[in-house]
PDB file of C-alpha atoms in Angstrom:
ATOM      1  CA  MET A   1       0.004  -0.001  -0.001  1.00  0.00           C
ATOM      2  CA  ALA A   2       2.754   2.432   0.952  1.00  0.00           C
ATOM      3  CA  GLU A   3       4.707   1.791  -2.226  1.00  0.00           C
ATOM      4  CA  LEU A   4       1.599   2.270  -4.377  1.00  0.00           C
ATOM      5  CA  ALA A   5       1.031   5.625  -2.662  1.00  0.00           C
ATOM      6  CA  MET A   6       4.676   6.527  -3.302  1.00  0.00           C
ATOM      7  CA  LEU A   7       4.413   5.688  -6.993  1.00  0.00           C
ATOM      8  CA  ARG A   8       1.304   7.845  -7.244  1.00  0.00           C
ATOM      9  CA  VAL A   9       3.190  10.811  -5.790  1.00  0.00           C
ATOM     10  CA  PHE A  10       6.161  10.238  -8.114  1.00  0.00           C
ATOM     11  CA  LYS A  11       3.816  10.174 -11.113  1.00  0.00           C
ATOM     12  CA  GLU A  12       1.326  12.936 -10.315  1.00  0.00           C
ATOM     13  CA  HIS A  13       3.431  15.231  -8.105  1.00  0.00           C
ATOM     14  CA  PRO A  14       7.075  14.696  -9.147  1.00  0.00           C
ATOM     15  CA  ASN A  15       8.275  17.751  -7.192  1.00  0.00           C
ATOM     16  CA  LYS A  16       6.843  16.476  -3.909  1.00  0.00           C
ATOM     17  CA  LYS A  17       8.735  14.425  -1.337  1.00  0.00           C
ATOM     18  CA  VAL A  18       7.839  11.181   0.401  1.00  0.00           C
ATOM     19  CA  ILE A  19       8.613  10.785   4.116  1.00  0.00           C
ATOM     20  CA  TYR A  20       8.797   7.294   5.600  1.00  0.00           C
ATOM     21  CA  VAL A  21       8.749   7.293   9.420  1.00  0.00           C
ATOM     22  CA  ALA A  22      10.175   4.056  10.814  1.00  0.00           C
ATOM     23  CA  PRO A  23       9.776   3.204  14.516  1.00  0.00           C
ATOM     24  CA  LEU A  24      13.305   1.773  14.776  1.00  0.00           C
ATOM     25  CA  LYS A  25      16.636   2.635  13.177  1.00  0.00           C
ATOM     26  CA  ALA A  26      17.021  -1.012  12.147  1.00  0.00           C
ATOM     27  CA  ILE A  27      13.805  -0.822  10.110  1.00  0.00           C
ATOM     28  CA  ALA A  28      14.941   2.487   8.624  1.00  0.00           C
ATOM     29  CA  LYS A  29      18.216   0.876   7.493  1.00  0.00           C
ATOM     30  CA  GLU A  30      16.310  -2.041   5.984  1.00  0.00           C
ATOM     31  CA  ARG A  31      13.963   0.259   4.032  1.00  0.00           C
ATOM     32  CA  LEU A  32      16.920   2.380   2.920  1.00  0.00           C
ATOM     33  CA  LYS A  33      18.729  -0.616   1.453  1.00  0.00           C
ATOM     34  CA  ASP A  34      15.603  -2.003  -0.240  1.00  0.00           C
ATOM     35  CA  TRP A  35      14.321   1.262  -1.716  1.00  0.00           C
ATOM     36  CA  ARG A  36      17.733   2.422  -2.876  1.00  0.00           C
ATOM     37  CA  GLU A  37      18.078  -0.750  -4.900  1.00  0.00           C
ATOM     38  CA  ARG A  38      14.587  -0.509  -6.401  1.00  0.00           C
ATOM     39  CA  LEU A  39      13.838   3.228  -6.530  1.00  0.00           C
ATOM     40  CA  GLU A  40      17.208   4.960  -6.801  1.00  0.00           C
ATOM     41  CA  PHE A  41      19.318   2.457  -8.724  1.00  0.00           C
ATOM     42  CA  GLY A  42      16.344   1.094 -10.666  1.00  0.00           C
ATOM     43  CA  VAL A  43      14.437   2.623 -13.560  1.00  0.00           C
ATOM     44  CA  LEU A  44      12.758   5.363 -11.480  1.00  0.00           C
ATOM     45  CA  LYS A  45      16.024   7.072 -10.460  1.00  0.00           C
ATOM     46  CA  LYS A  46      14.458   8.563  -7.319  1.00  0.00           C
ATOM     47  CA  LYS A  47      16.867   9.840  -4.680  1.00  0.00           C
ATOM     48  CA  VAL A  48      16.424   8.033  -1.364  1.00  0.00           C
ATOM     49  CA  LEU A  49      18.144   9.416   1.743  1.00  0.00           C
ATOM     50  CA  GLU A  50      18.451   8.471   5.394  1.00  0.00           C
ATOM     51  CA  LEU A  51      17.583  11.156   7.951  1.00  0.00           C
ATOM     52  CA  THR A  52      18.192   9.762  11.437  1.00  0.00           C
ATOM     53  CA  GLY A  53      20.223  10.515  14.516  1.00  0.00           C
ATOM     54  CA  ASP A  54      23.077   8.528  12.990  1.00  0.00           C
ATOM     55  CA  TYR A  55      23.150  10.403   9.687  1.00  0.00           C
ATOM     56  CA  THR A  56      21.924  13.817   8.520  1.00  0.00           C
ATOM     57  CA  PRO A  57      22.532  14.784   4.876  1.00  0.00           C
ATOM     58  CA  ASP A  58      23.531  18.314   3.896  1.00  0.00           C
ATOM     59  CA  LEU A  59      20.870  20.841   2.914  1.00  0.00           C
ATOM     60  CA  GLU A  60      21.367  20.517  -0.844  1.00  0.00           C
ATOM     61  CA  ALA A  61      21.014  16.738  -0.676  1.00  0.00           C
ATOM     62  CA  LEU A  62      17.800  17.094   1.318  1.00  0.00           C
ATOM     63  CA  LYS A  63      16.353  19.522  -1.218  1.00  0.00           C
ATOM     64  CA  LYS A  64      17.188  17.192  -4.126  1.00  0.00           C
ATOM     65  CA  SER A  65      15.858  14.065  -2.433  1.00  0.00           C
ATOM     66  CA  ASP A  66      12.616  12.352  -3.417  1.00  0.00           C
ATOM     67  CA  CYS A  67      12.225  10.067  -0.408  1.00  0.00           C
ATOM     68  CA  LEU A  68      13.464  10.568   3.156  1.00  0.00           C
ATOM     69  CA  ILE A  69      13.618   7.667   5.585  1.00  0.00           C
ATOM     70  CA  THR A  70      13.535   8.896   9.151  1.00  0.00           C
ATOM     71  CA  THR A  71      12.462   8.156  12.741  1.00  0.00           C
ATOM     72  CA  PRO A  72       9.655   9.797  14.760  1.00  0.00           C
ATOM     73  CA  GLU A  73      11.994  11.767  17.011  1.00  0.00           C
ATOM     74  CA  LYS A  74      14.123  13.023  14.119  1.00  0.00           C
ATOM     75  CA  TRP A  75      11.187  14.141  11.988  1.00  0.00           C
ATOM     76  CA  ASP A  76       9.561  15.762  15.007  1.00  0.00           C
ATOM     77  CA  GLY A  77      12.687  17.856  15.547  1.00  0.00           C
ATOM     78  CA  ILE A  78      13.112  18.669  11.843  1.00  0.00           C
ATOM     79  CA  SER A  79       9.493  19.623  11.214  1.00  0.00           C
ATOM     80  CA  ARG A  80       9.313  22.028  14.164  1.00  0.00           C
ATOM     81  CA  SER A  81      11.088  24.648  12.064  1.00  0.00           C
ATOM     82  CA  TRP A  82       9.082  23.893   8.934  1.00  0.00           C
ATOM     83  CA  GLN A  83       8.741  27.586   8.030  1.00  0.00           C
ATOM     84  CA  ASN A  84      12.522  27.769   7.436  1.00  0.00           C
ATOM     85  CA  ARG A  85      12.888  24.376   5.736  1.00  0.00           C
ATOM     86  CA  SER A  86      11.582  24.228   2.190  1.00  0.00           C
ATOM     87  CA  TYR A  87      11.991  20.462   1.971  1.00  0.00           C
ATOM     88  CA  VAL A  88       9.497  20.041   4.820  1.00  0.00           C
ATOM     89  CA  LYS A  89       6.955  22.211   2.984  1.00  0.00           C
ATOM     90  CA  ASP A  90       7.516  20.086  -0.140  1.00  0.00           C
ATOM     91  CA  VAL A  91       6.199  16.892   1.494  1.00  0.00           C
ATOM     92  CA  GLY A  92       3.361  15.264  -0.442  1.00  0.00           C
ATOM     93  CA  LEU A  93       3.135  11.938   1.390  1.00  0.00           C
ATOM     94  CA  ILE A  94       4.108  10.798   4.872  1.00  0.00           C
ATOM     95  CA  ILE A  95       4.115   7.078   5.682  1.00  0.00           C
ATOM     96  CA  MET A  96       4.061   5.991   9.319  1.00  0.00           C
ATOM     97  CA  ASP A  97       4.941   2.369   9.868  1.00  0.00           C
ATOM     98  CA  GLU A  98       3.812   0.394  12.937  1.00  0.00           C
ATOM     99  CA  ILE A  99       1.129   2.978  13.703  1.00  0.00           C
ATOM    100  CA  HIS A 100      -0.093   0.880  16.640  1.00  0.00           C
ATOM    101  CA  LEU A 101       2.822   2.403  18.583  1.00  0.00           C
ATOM    102  CA  LEU A 102       0.479   5.335  19.192  1.00  0.00           C
ATOM    103  CA  GLY A 103      -0.492   3.519  22.381  1.00  0.00           C
ATOM    104  CA  GLN A 104       3.085   3.199  23.662  1.00  0.00           C
ATOM    105  CA  ASP A 105       5.941   5.487  24.710  1.00  0.00           C
ATOM    106  CA  ARG A 106       6.396   6.985  21.242  1.00  0.00           C
ATOM    107  CA  GLY A 107       2.692   7.691  20.882  1.00  0.00           C
ATOM    108  CA  PRO A 108       2.887  11.395  21.807  1.00  0.00           C
ATOM    109  CA  VAL A 109       5.648  11.963  19.229  1.00  0.00           C
ATOM    110  CA  LEU A 110       3.559  10.363  16.476  1.00  0.00           C
ATOM    111  CA  GLU A 111       0.537  12.410  17.542  1.00  0.00           C
ATOM    112  CA  VAL A 112       2.571  15.610  17.309  1.00  0.00           C
ATOM    113  CA  ILE A 113       3.834  14.662  13.840  1.00  0.00           C
ATOM    114  CA  VAL A 114       0.300  14.012  12.543  1.00  0.00           C
ATOM    115  CA  SER A 115      -1.051  17.244  14.033  1.00  0.00           C
ATOM    116  CA  ARG A 116       1.880  19.299  12.753  1.00  0.00           C
ATOM    117  CA  MET A 117       1.721  17.890   9.222  1.00  0.00           C
ATOM    118  CA  ASN A 118      -2.005  18.660   9.117  1.00  0.00           C
ATOM    119  CA  TYR A 119      -1.229  22.198  10.295  1.00  0.00           C
ATOM    120  CA  ILE A 120       1.481  22.609   7.641  1.00  0.00           C
ATOM    121  CA  SER A 121      -0.977  21.407   5.013  1.00  0.00           C
ATOM    122  CA  GLN A 122      -3.524  24.016   6.115  1.00  0.00           C
ATOM    123  CA  GLN A 123      -0.974  26.822   6.210  1.00  0.00           C
ATOM    124  CA  THR A 124       0.624  26.062   2.837  1.00  0.00           C
ATOM    125  CA  LYS A 125      -2.688  25.163   1.147  1.00  0.00           C
ATOM    126  CA  ALA A 126      -0.941  22.031  -0.144  1.00  0.00           C
ATOM    127  CA  GLN A 127      -2.432  18.602   0.460  1.00  0.00           C
ATOM    128  CA  ILE A 128      -0.281  16.146   2.419  1.00  0.00           C
ATOM    129  CA  ARG A 129      -1.392  12.549   2.184  1.00  0.00           C
ATOM    130  CA  MET A 130      -0.874  10.365   5.258  1.00  0.00           C
ATOM    131  CA  CYS A 131      -0.568   6.590   5.207  1.00  0.00           C
ATOM    132  CA  GLY A 132      -0.517   4.608   8.457  1.00  0.00           C
ATOM    133  CA  LEU A 133       0.536   0.955   8.452  1.00  0.00           C
ATOM    134  CA  SER A 134       0.140  -1.728  11.108  1.00  0.00           C
ATOM    135  CA  THR A 135       0.294  -5.499  11.124  1.00  0.00           C
ATOM    136  CA  ALA A 136      -2.171  -5.711  14.024  1.00  0.00           C
ATOM    137  CA  LEU A 137      -4.423  -2.901  15.253  1.00  0.00           C
ATOM    138  CA  ALA A 138      -7.454  -3.576  17.413  1.00  0.00           C
ATOM    139  CA  ASN A 139      -8.970  -0.088  17.083  1.00  0.00           C
ATOM    140  CA  GLY A 140      -8.129   0.584  13.455  1.00  0.00           C
ATOM    141  CA  VAL A 141     -11.415   2.419  12.806  1.00  0.00           C
ATOM    142  CA  ASP A 142     -10.754   4.807  15.716  1.00  0.00           C
ATOM    143  CA  VAL A 143      -7.236   5.555  14.478  1.00  0.00           C
ATOM    144  CA  ALA A 144      -8.559   6.120  10.953  1.00  0.00           C
ATOM    145  CA  ASN A 145     -11.150   8.571  12.277  1.00  0.00           C
ATOM    146  CA  TRP A 146      -8.448  10.437  14.175  1.00  0.00           C
ATOM    147  CA  PHE A 147      -6.392  10.628  10.982  1.00  0.00           C
ATOM    148  CA  GLY A 148      -9.442  12.013   9.209  1.00  0.00           C
ATOM    149  CA  VAL A 149      -9.587   9.021   6.861  1.00  0.00           C
ATOM    150  CA  LYS A 150     -12.888   8.376   5.134  1.00  0.00           C
ATOM    151  CA  ALA A 151     -14.376   4.893   5.390  1.00  0.00           C
ATOM    152  CA  GLN A 152     -13.559   4.003   1.783  1.00  0.00           C
ATOM    153  CA  TYR A 153      -9.865   4.710   2.371  1.00  0.00           C
ATOM    154  CA  PHE A 154      -9.518   2.477   5.438  1.00  0.00           C
ATOM    155  CA  PHE A 155      -8.244  -0.963   4.428  1.00  0.00           C
ATOM    156  CA  ASN A 156      -8.294  -4.055   6.614  1.00  0.00           C
ATOM    157  CA  PHE A 157      -6.716  -6.896   4.673  1.00  0.00           C
ATOM    158  CA  LYS A 158      -7.940 -10.383   5.483  1.00  0.00           C
ATOM    159  CA  PRO A 159      -5.561 -13.371   5.707  1.00  0.00           C
ATOM    160  CA  ALA A 160      -6.882 -14.608   2.332  1.00  0.00           C
ATOM    161  CA  VAL A 161      -5.043 -11.823   0.452  1.00  0.00           C
ATOM    162  CA  ARG A 162      -1.665 -12.608   1.994  1.00  0.00           C
ATOM    163  CA  PRO A 163       1.068 -13.811  -0.383  1.00  0.00           C
ATOM    164  CA  CYS A 164       1.736 -16.626   2.120  1.00  0.00           C
ATOM    165  CA  PRO A 165      -1.277 -18.633   3.394  1.00  0.00           C
ATOM    166  CA  ILE A 166      -2.074 -18.308   7.095  1.00  0.00           C
ATOM    167  CA  GLU A 167      -4.203 -20.319   9.497  1.00  0.00           C
ATOM    168  CA  ILE A 168      -5.680 -18.799  12.662  1.00  0.00           C
ATOM    169  CA  HIS A 169      -6.108 -20.765  15.887  1.00  0.00           C
ATOM    170  CA  PHE A 170      -7.405 -19.355  19.196  1.00  0.00           C
ATOM    171  CA  ASP A 171      -6.600 -20.492  22.711  1.00  0.00           C
ATOM    172  CA  GLY A 172      -7.915 -18.802  25.858  1.00  0.00           C
ATOM    173  CA  PHE A 173      -6.185 -18.235  29.220  1.00  0.00           C
ATOM    174  CA  SER A 174      -8.036 -17.123  32.347  1.00  0.00           C
ATOM    175  CA  GLU A 175      -5.138 -15.598  34.319  1.00  0.00           C
ATOM    176  CA  LYS A 176      -5.763 -11.871  34.852  1.00  0.00           C
ATOM    177  CA  HIS A 177      -2.236 -10.743  35.748  1.00  0.00           C
ATOM    178  CA  TYR A 178       0.510 -10.515  33.166  1.00  0.00           C
ATOM    179  CA  CYS A 179       3.304 -12.679  34.610  1.00  0.00           C
ATOM    180  CA  PRO A 180       1.110 -15.644  35.695  1.00  0.00           C
ATOM    181  CA  ARG A 181      -0.691 -15.502  32.350  1.00  0.00           C
ATOM    182  CA  MET A 182       2.575 -15.616  30.422  1.00  0.00           C
ATOM    183  CA  ALA A 183       3.715 -18.558  32.547  1.00  0.00           C
ATOM    184  CA  THR A 184       0.547 -20.514  31.766  1.00  0.00           C
ATOM    185  CA  MET A 185       0.964 -19.759  28.047  1.00  0.00           C
ATOM    186  CA  ASN A 186       4.493 -21.134  27.718  1.00  0.00           C
ATOM    187  CA  LYS A 187       3.765 -24.849  27.351  1.00  0.00           C
ATOM    188  CA  PRO A 188       0.586 -24.448  25.215  1.00  0.00           C
ATOM    189  CA  ALA A 189       2.493 -22.080  22.911  1.00  0.00           C
ATOM    190  CA  TYR A 190       5.300 -24.632  22.554  1.00  0.00           C
ATOM    191  CA  ASN A 191       2.820 -27.415  21.819  1.00  0.00           C
ATOM    192  CA  ALA A 192       1.038 -25.244  19.244  1.00  0.00           C
ATOM    193  CA  ILE A 193       4.347 -24.538  17.487  1.00  0.00           C
ATOM    194  CA  LYS A 194       5.122 -28.273  17.322  1.00  0.00           C
ATOM    195  CA  LYS A 195       1.636 -29.061  16.047  1.00  0.00           C
ATOM    196  CA  PHE A 196       1.078 -26.287  13.490  1.00  0.00           C
ATOM    197  CA  SER A 197       4.567 -25.081  12.515  1.00  0.00           C
ATOM    198  CA  GLN A 198       6.920 -28.013  12.875  1.00  0.00           C
ATOM    199  CA  GLY A 199      10.265 -27.159  11.267  1.00  0.00           C
ATOM    200  CA  LYS A 200       9.097 -23.710  10.095  1.00  0.00           C
ATOM    201  CA  PRO A 201      10.062 -20.195  11.279  1.00  0.00           C
ATOM    202  CA  VAL A 202       7.935 -18.839  14.136  1.00  0.00           C
ATOM    203  CA  LEU A 203       7.229 -15.331  15.437  1.00  0.00           C
ATOM    204  CA  ILE A 204       5.641 -14.858  18.866  1.00  0.00           C
ATOM    205  CA  PHE A 205       4.107 -11.472  19.679  1.00  0.00           C
ATOM    206  CA  VAL A 206       3.600 -10.479  23.312  1.00  0.00           C
ATOM    207  CA  SER A 207       2.273  -7.289  24.869  1.00  0.00           C
ATOM    208  CA  SER A 208       5.425  -6.517  26.850  1.00  0.00           C
ATOM    209  CA  ARG A 209       9.195  -7.018  26.711  1.00  0.00           C
ATOM    210  CA  ARG A 210       9.236  -8.442  30.239  1.00  0.00           C
TER     211      ARG A 210
END
């Protein structure tokens, strides 16, 4: 979805920039490597730059860029002085990955970015499209409403459209407190992995790093 939105900007608004906000520097590096190979060194010849705490390009490079890959904190700091930064006013699309982080420590930073970009759009009379991505979001409709997204532009993709087939199995646990609940889930999770994903890669998502 994000790449389709990017291609639309490149085609219809070639002077506008795309901002990709990654929650982690590791994801930013991964996107940088992938998009440089396909967008910059491919047929499109679009300039892709990293804008993080580790690396900040010079002003001329920023002005000539087509896509900036950044982090929430970095873009928050950069966009505060948007009146004096032409490349911020040239943004046509901002992509926020892992938008479910709104409910965690970085939530306030993401909220500020969304509010500020909407304000910049109003002040410059230039439309800025926003695209929020999440692999799992319980209150997706609420987030879409907060973004100002109309119902027809909110997409919830079912497992059937995945490039890799997926099966869904549910198992309930009655423990109310986090640590006891995690303890009771250990053995059933292991048994489920052996039963449904024997010899295959496995990802386990939990609600805390503890």
